[in-house]
N, CA, C and O atoms as CSV, one atom per row, in Angstrom:
chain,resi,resn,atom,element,x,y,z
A,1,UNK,N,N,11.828,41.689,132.034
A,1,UNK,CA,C,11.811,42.465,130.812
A,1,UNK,C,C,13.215,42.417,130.206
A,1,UNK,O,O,14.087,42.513,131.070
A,2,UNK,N,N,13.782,42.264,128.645
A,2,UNK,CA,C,14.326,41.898,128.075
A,2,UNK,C,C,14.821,42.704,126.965
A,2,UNK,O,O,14.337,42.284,125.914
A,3,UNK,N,N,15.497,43.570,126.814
A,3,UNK,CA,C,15.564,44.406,125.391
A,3,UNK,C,C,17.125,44.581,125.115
A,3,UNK,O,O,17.505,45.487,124.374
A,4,UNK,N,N,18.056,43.676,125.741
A,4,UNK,CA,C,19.346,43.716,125.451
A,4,UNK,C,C,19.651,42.539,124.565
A,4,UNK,O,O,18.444,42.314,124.473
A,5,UNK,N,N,20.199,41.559,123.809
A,5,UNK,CA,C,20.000,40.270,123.127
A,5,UNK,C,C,21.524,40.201,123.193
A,5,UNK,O,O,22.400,41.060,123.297
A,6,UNK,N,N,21.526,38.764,123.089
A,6,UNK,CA,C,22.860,37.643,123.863
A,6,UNK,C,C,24.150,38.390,123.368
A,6,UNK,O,O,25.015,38.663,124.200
A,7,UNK,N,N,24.367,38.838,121.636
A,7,UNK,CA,C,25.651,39.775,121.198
A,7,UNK,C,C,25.455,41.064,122.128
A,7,UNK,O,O,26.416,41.648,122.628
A,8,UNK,N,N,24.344,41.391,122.285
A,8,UNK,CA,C,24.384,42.644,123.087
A,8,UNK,C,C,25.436,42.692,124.180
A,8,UNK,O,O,26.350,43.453,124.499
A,9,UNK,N,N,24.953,41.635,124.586
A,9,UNK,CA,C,25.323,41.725,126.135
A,9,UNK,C,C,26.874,41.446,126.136
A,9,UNK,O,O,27.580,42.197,126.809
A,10,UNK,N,N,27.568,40.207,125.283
A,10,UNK,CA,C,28.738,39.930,125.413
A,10,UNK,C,C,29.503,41.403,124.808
A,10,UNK,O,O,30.707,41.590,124.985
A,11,UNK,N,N,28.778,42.223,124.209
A,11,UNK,CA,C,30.142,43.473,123.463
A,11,UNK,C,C,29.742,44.349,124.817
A,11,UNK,O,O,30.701,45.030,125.179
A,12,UNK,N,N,28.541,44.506,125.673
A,12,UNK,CA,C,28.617,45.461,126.539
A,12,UNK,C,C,29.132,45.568,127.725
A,12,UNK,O,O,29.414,46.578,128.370
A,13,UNK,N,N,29.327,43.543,128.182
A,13,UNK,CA,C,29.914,43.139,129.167
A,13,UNK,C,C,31.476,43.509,128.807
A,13,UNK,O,O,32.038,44.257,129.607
A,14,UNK,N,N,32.107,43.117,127.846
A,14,UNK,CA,C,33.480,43.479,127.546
A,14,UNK,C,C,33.780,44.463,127.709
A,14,UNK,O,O,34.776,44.682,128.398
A,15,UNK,N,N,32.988,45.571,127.099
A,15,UNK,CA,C,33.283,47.373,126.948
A,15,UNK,C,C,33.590,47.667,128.207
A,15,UNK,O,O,34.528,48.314,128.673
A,16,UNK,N,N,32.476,46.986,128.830
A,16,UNK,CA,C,32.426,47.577,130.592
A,16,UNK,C,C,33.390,47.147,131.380
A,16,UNK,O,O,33.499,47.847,132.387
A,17,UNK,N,N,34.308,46.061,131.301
A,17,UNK,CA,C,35.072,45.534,131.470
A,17,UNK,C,C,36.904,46.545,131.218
A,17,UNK,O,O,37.815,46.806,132.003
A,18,UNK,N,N,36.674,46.835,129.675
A,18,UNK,CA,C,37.665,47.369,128.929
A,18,UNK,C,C,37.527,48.565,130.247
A,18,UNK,O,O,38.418,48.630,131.095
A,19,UNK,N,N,36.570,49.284,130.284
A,19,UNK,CA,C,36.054,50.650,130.699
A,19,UNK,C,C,36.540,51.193,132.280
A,19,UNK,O,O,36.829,52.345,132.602
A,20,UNK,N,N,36.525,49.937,133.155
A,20,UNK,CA,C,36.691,49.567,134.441
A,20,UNK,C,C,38.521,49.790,134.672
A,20,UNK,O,O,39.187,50.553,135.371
A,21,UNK,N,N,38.823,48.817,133.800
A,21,UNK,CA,C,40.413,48.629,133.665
A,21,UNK,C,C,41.143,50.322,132.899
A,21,UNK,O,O,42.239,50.825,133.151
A,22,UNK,N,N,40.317,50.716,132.178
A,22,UNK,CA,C,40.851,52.190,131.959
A,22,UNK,C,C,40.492,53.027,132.543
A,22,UNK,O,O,40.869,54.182,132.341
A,23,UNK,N,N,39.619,52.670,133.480
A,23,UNK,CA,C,39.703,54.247,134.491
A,23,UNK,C,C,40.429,54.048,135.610
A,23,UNK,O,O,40.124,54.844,136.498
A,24,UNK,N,N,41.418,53.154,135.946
A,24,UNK,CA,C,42.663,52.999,136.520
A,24,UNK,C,C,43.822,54.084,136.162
A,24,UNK,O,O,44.533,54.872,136.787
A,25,UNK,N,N,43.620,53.694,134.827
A,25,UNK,CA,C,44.618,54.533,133.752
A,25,UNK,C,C,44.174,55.819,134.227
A,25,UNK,O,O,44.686,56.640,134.988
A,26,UNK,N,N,43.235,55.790,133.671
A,26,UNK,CA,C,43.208,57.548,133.740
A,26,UNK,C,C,43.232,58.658,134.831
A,26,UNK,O,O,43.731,59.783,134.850
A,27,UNK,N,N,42.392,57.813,135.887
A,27,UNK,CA,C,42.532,58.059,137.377
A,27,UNK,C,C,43.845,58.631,137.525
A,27,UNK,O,O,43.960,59.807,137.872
A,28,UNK,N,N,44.600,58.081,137.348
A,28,UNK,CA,C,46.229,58.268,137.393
A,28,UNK,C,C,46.867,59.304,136.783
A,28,UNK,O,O,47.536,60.024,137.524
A,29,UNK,N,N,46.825,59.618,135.392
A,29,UNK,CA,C,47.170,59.878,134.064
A,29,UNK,C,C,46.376,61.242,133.458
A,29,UNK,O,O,47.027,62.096,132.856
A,30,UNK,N,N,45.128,61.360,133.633
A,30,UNK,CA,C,44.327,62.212,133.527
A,30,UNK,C,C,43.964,63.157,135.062
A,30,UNK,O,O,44.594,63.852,135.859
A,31,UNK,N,N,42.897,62.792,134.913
A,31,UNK,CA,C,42.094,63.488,136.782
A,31,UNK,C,C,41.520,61.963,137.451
A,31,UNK,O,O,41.461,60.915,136.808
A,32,UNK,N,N,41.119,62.135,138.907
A,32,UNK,CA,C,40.128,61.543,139.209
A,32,UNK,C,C,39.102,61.220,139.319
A,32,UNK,O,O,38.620,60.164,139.730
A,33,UNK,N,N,38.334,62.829,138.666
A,33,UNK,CA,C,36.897,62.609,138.349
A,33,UNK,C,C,37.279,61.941,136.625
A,33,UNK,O,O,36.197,61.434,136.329
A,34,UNK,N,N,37.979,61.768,135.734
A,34,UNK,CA,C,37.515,61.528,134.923
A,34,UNK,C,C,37.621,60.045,134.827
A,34,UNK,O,O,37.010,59.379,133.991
A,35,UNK,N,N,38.562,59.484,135.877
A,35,UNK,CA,C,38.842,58.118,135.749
A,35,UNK,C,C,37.322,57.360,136.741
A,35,UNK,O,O,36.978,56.179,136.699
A,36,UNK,N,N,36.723,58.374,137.479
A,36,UNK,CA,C,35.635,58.000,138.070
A,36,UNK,C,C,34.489,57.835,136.949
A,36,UNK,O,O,33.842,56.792,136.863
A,37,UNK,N,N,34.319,58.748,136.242
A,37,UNK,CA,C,33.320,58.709,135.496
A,37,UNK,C,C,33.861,57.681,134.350
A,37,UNK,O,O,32.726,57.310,134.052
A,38,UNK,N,N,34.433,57.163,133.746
A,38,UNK,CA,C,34.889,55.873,133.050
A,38,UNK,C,C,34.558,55.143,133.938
A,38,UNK,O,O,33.465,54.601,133.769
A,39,UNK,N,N,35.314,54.813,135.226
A,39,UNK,CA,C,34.775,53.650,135.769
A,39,UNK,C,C,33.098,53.461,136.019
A,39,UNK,O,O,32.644,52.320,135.942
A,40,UNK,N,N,32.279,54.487,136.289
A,40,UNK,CA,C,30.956,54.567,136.300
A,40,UNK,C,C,30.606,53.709,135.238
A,40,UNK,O,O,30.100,52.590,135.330
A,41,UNK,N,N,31.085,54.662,133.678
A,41,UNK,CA,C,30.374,54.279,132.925
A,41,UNK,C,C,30.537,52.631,132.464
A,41,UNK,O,O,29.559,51.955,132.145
A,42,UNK,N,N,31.821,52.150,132.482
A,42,UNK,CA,C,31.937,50.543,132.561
A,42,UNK,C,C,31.250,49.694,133.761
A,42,UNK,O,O,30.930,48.554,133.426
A,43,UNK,N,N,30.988,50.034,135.020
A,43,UNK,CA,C,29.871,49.388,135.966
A,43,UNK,C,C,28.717,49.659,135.377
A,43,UNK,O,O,28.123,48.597,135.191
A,44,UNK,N,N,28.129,50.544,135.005
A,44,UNK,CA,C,26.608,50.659,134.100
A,44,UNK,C,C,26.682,49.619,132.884
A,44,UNK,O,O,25.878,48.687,132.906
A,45,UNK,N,N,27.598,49.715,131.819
A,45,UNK,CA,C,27.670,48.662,130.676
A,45,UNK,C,C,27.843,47.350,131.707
A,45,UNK,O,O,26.791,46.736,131.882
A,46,UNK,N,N,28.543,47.041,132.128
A,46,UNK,CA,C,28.336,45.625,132.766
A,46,UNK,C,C,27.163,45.094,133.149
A,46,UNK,O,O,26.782,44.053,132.614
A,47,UNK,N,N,26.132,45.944,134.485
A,47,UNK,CA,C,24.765,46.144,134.624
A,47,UNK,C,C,24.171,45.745,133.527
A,47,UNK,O,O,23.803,44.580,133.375
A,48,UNK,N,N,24.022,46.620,132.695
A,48,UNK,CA,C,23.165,46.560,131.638
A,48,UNK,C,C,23.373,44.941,131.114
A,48,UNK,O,O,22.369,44.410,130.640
A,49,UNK,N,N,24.486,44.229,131.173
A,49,UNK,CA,C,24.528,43.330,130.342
A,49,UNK,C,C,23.946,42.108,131.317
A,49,UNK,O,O,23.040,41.354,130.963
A,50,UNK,N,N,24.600,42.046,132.560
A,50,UNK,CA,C,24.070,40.836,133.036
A,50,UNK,C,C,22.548,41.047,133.550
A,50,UNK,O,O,22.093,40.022,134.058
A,51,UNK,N,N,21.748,42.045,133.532
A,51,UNK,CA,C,20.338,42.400,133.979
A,51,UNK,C,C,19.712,42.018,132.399
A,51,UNK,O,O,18.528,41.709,132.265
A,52,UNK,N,N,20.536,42.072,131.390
A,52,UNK,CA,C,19.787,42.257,130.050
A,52,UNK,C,C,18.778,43.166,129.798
A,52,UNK,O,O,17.797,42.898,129.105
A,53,UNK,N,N,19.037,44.541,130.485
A,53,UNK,CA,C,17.671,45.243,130.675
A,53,UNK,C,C,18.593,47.116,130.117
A,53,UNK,O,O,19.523,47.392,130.875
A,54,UNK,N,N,18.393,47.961,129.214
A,54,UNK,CA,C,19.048,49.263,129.317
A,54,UNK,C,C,18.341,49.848,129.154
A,54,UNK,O,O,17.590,49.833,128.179
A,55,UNK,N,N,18.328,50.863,130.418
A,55,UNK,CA,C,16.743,51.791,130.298
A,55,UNK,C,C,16.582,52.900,129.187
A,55,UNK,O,O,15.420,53.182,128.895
A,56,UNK,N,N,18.089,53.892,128.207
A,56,UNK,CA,C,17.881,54.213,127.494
A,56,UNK,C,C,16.692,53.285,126.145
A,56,UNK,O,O,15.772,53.684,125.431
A,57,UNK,N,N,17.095,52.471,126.270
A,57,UNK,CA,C,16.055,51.451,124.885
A,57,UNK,C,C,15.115,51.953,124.763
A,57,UNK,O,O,14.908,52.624,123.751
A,58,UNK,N,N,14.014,51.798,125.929
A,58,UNK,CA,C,12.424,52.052,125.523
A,58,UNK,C,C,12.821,53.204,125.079
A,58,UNK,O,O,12.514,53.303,123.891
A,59,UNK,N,N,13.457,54.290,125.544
A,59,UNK,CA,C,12.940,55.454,124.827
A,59,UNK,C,C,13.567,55.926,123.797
A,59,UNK,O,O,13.259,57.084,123.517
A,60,UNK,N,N,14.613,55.255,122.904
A,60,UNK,CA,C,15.045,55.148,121.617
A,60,UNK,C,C,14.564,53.933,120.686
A,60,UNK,O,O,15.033,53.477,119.643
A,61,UNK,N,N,13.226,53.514,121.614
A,61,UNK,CA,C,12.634,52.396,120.676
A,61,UNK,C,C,13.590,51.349,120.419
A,61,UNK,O,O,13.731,50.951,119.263
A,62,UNK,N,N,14.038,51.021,121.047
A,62,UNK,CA,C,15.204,49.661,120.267
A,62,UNK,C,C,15.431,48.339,122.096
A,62,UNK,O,O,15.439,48.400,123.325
A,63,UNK,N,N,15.606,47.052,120.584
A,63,UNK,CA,C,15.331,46.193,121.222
A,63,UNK,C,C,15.666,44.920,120.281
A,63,UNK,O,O,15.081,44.473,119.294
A,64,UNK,N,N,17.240,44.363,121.208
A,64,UNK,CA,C,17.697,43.456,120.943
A,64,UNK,C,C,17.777,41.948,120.688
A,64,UNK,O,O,18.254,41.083,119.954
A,65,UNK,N,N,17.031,42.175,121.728
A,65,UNK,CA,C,16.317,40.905,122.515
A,65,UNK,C,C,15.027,40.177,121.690
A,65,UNK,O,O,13.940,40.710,121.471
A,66,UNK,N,N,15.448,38.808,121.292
A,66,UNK,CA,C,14.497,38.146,120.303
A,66,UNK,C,C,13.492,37.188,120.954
A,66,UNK,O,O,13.649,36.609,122.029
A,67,UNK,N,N,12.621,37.127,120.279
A,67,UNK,CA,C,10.973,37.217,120.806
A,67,UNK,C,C,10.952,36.145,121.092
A,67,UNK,O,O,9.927,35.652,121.562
């Protein structure tokens, strides 16, 4: 199943990427839960991109991914 599409994936793979590398930062700089939860959320955007699959979609109806 398929509902992420190829730009999708390269801006979500990056974000998640960007996301990973700043919760280093913040870990540090901020707290550790907050640099945890950045890093979470950049391992989920990465997920999402190389699975091509984000389970929010179905239920905001949307879908990237061409037929």
């Amino acid at each position: 199943m398929c509902n992420v599409g190829a730009l999708d994936k390269v801006i979500r793979f990056f974000a998640g990427v960007i996301a990973v590398i700043a919760a280093f930062f913040v870990g540090t700089l901020v707290s550790l839960t907050a640099g945890f939860i950045v890093g979470a959320v950049g391992v989920v955007m990465m997920g999402t991109a190389i699975f091509g699959f984000c389970p929010l979609y179905p239920i905001l109806r949307i879908n990237t991914c061409k037929k």
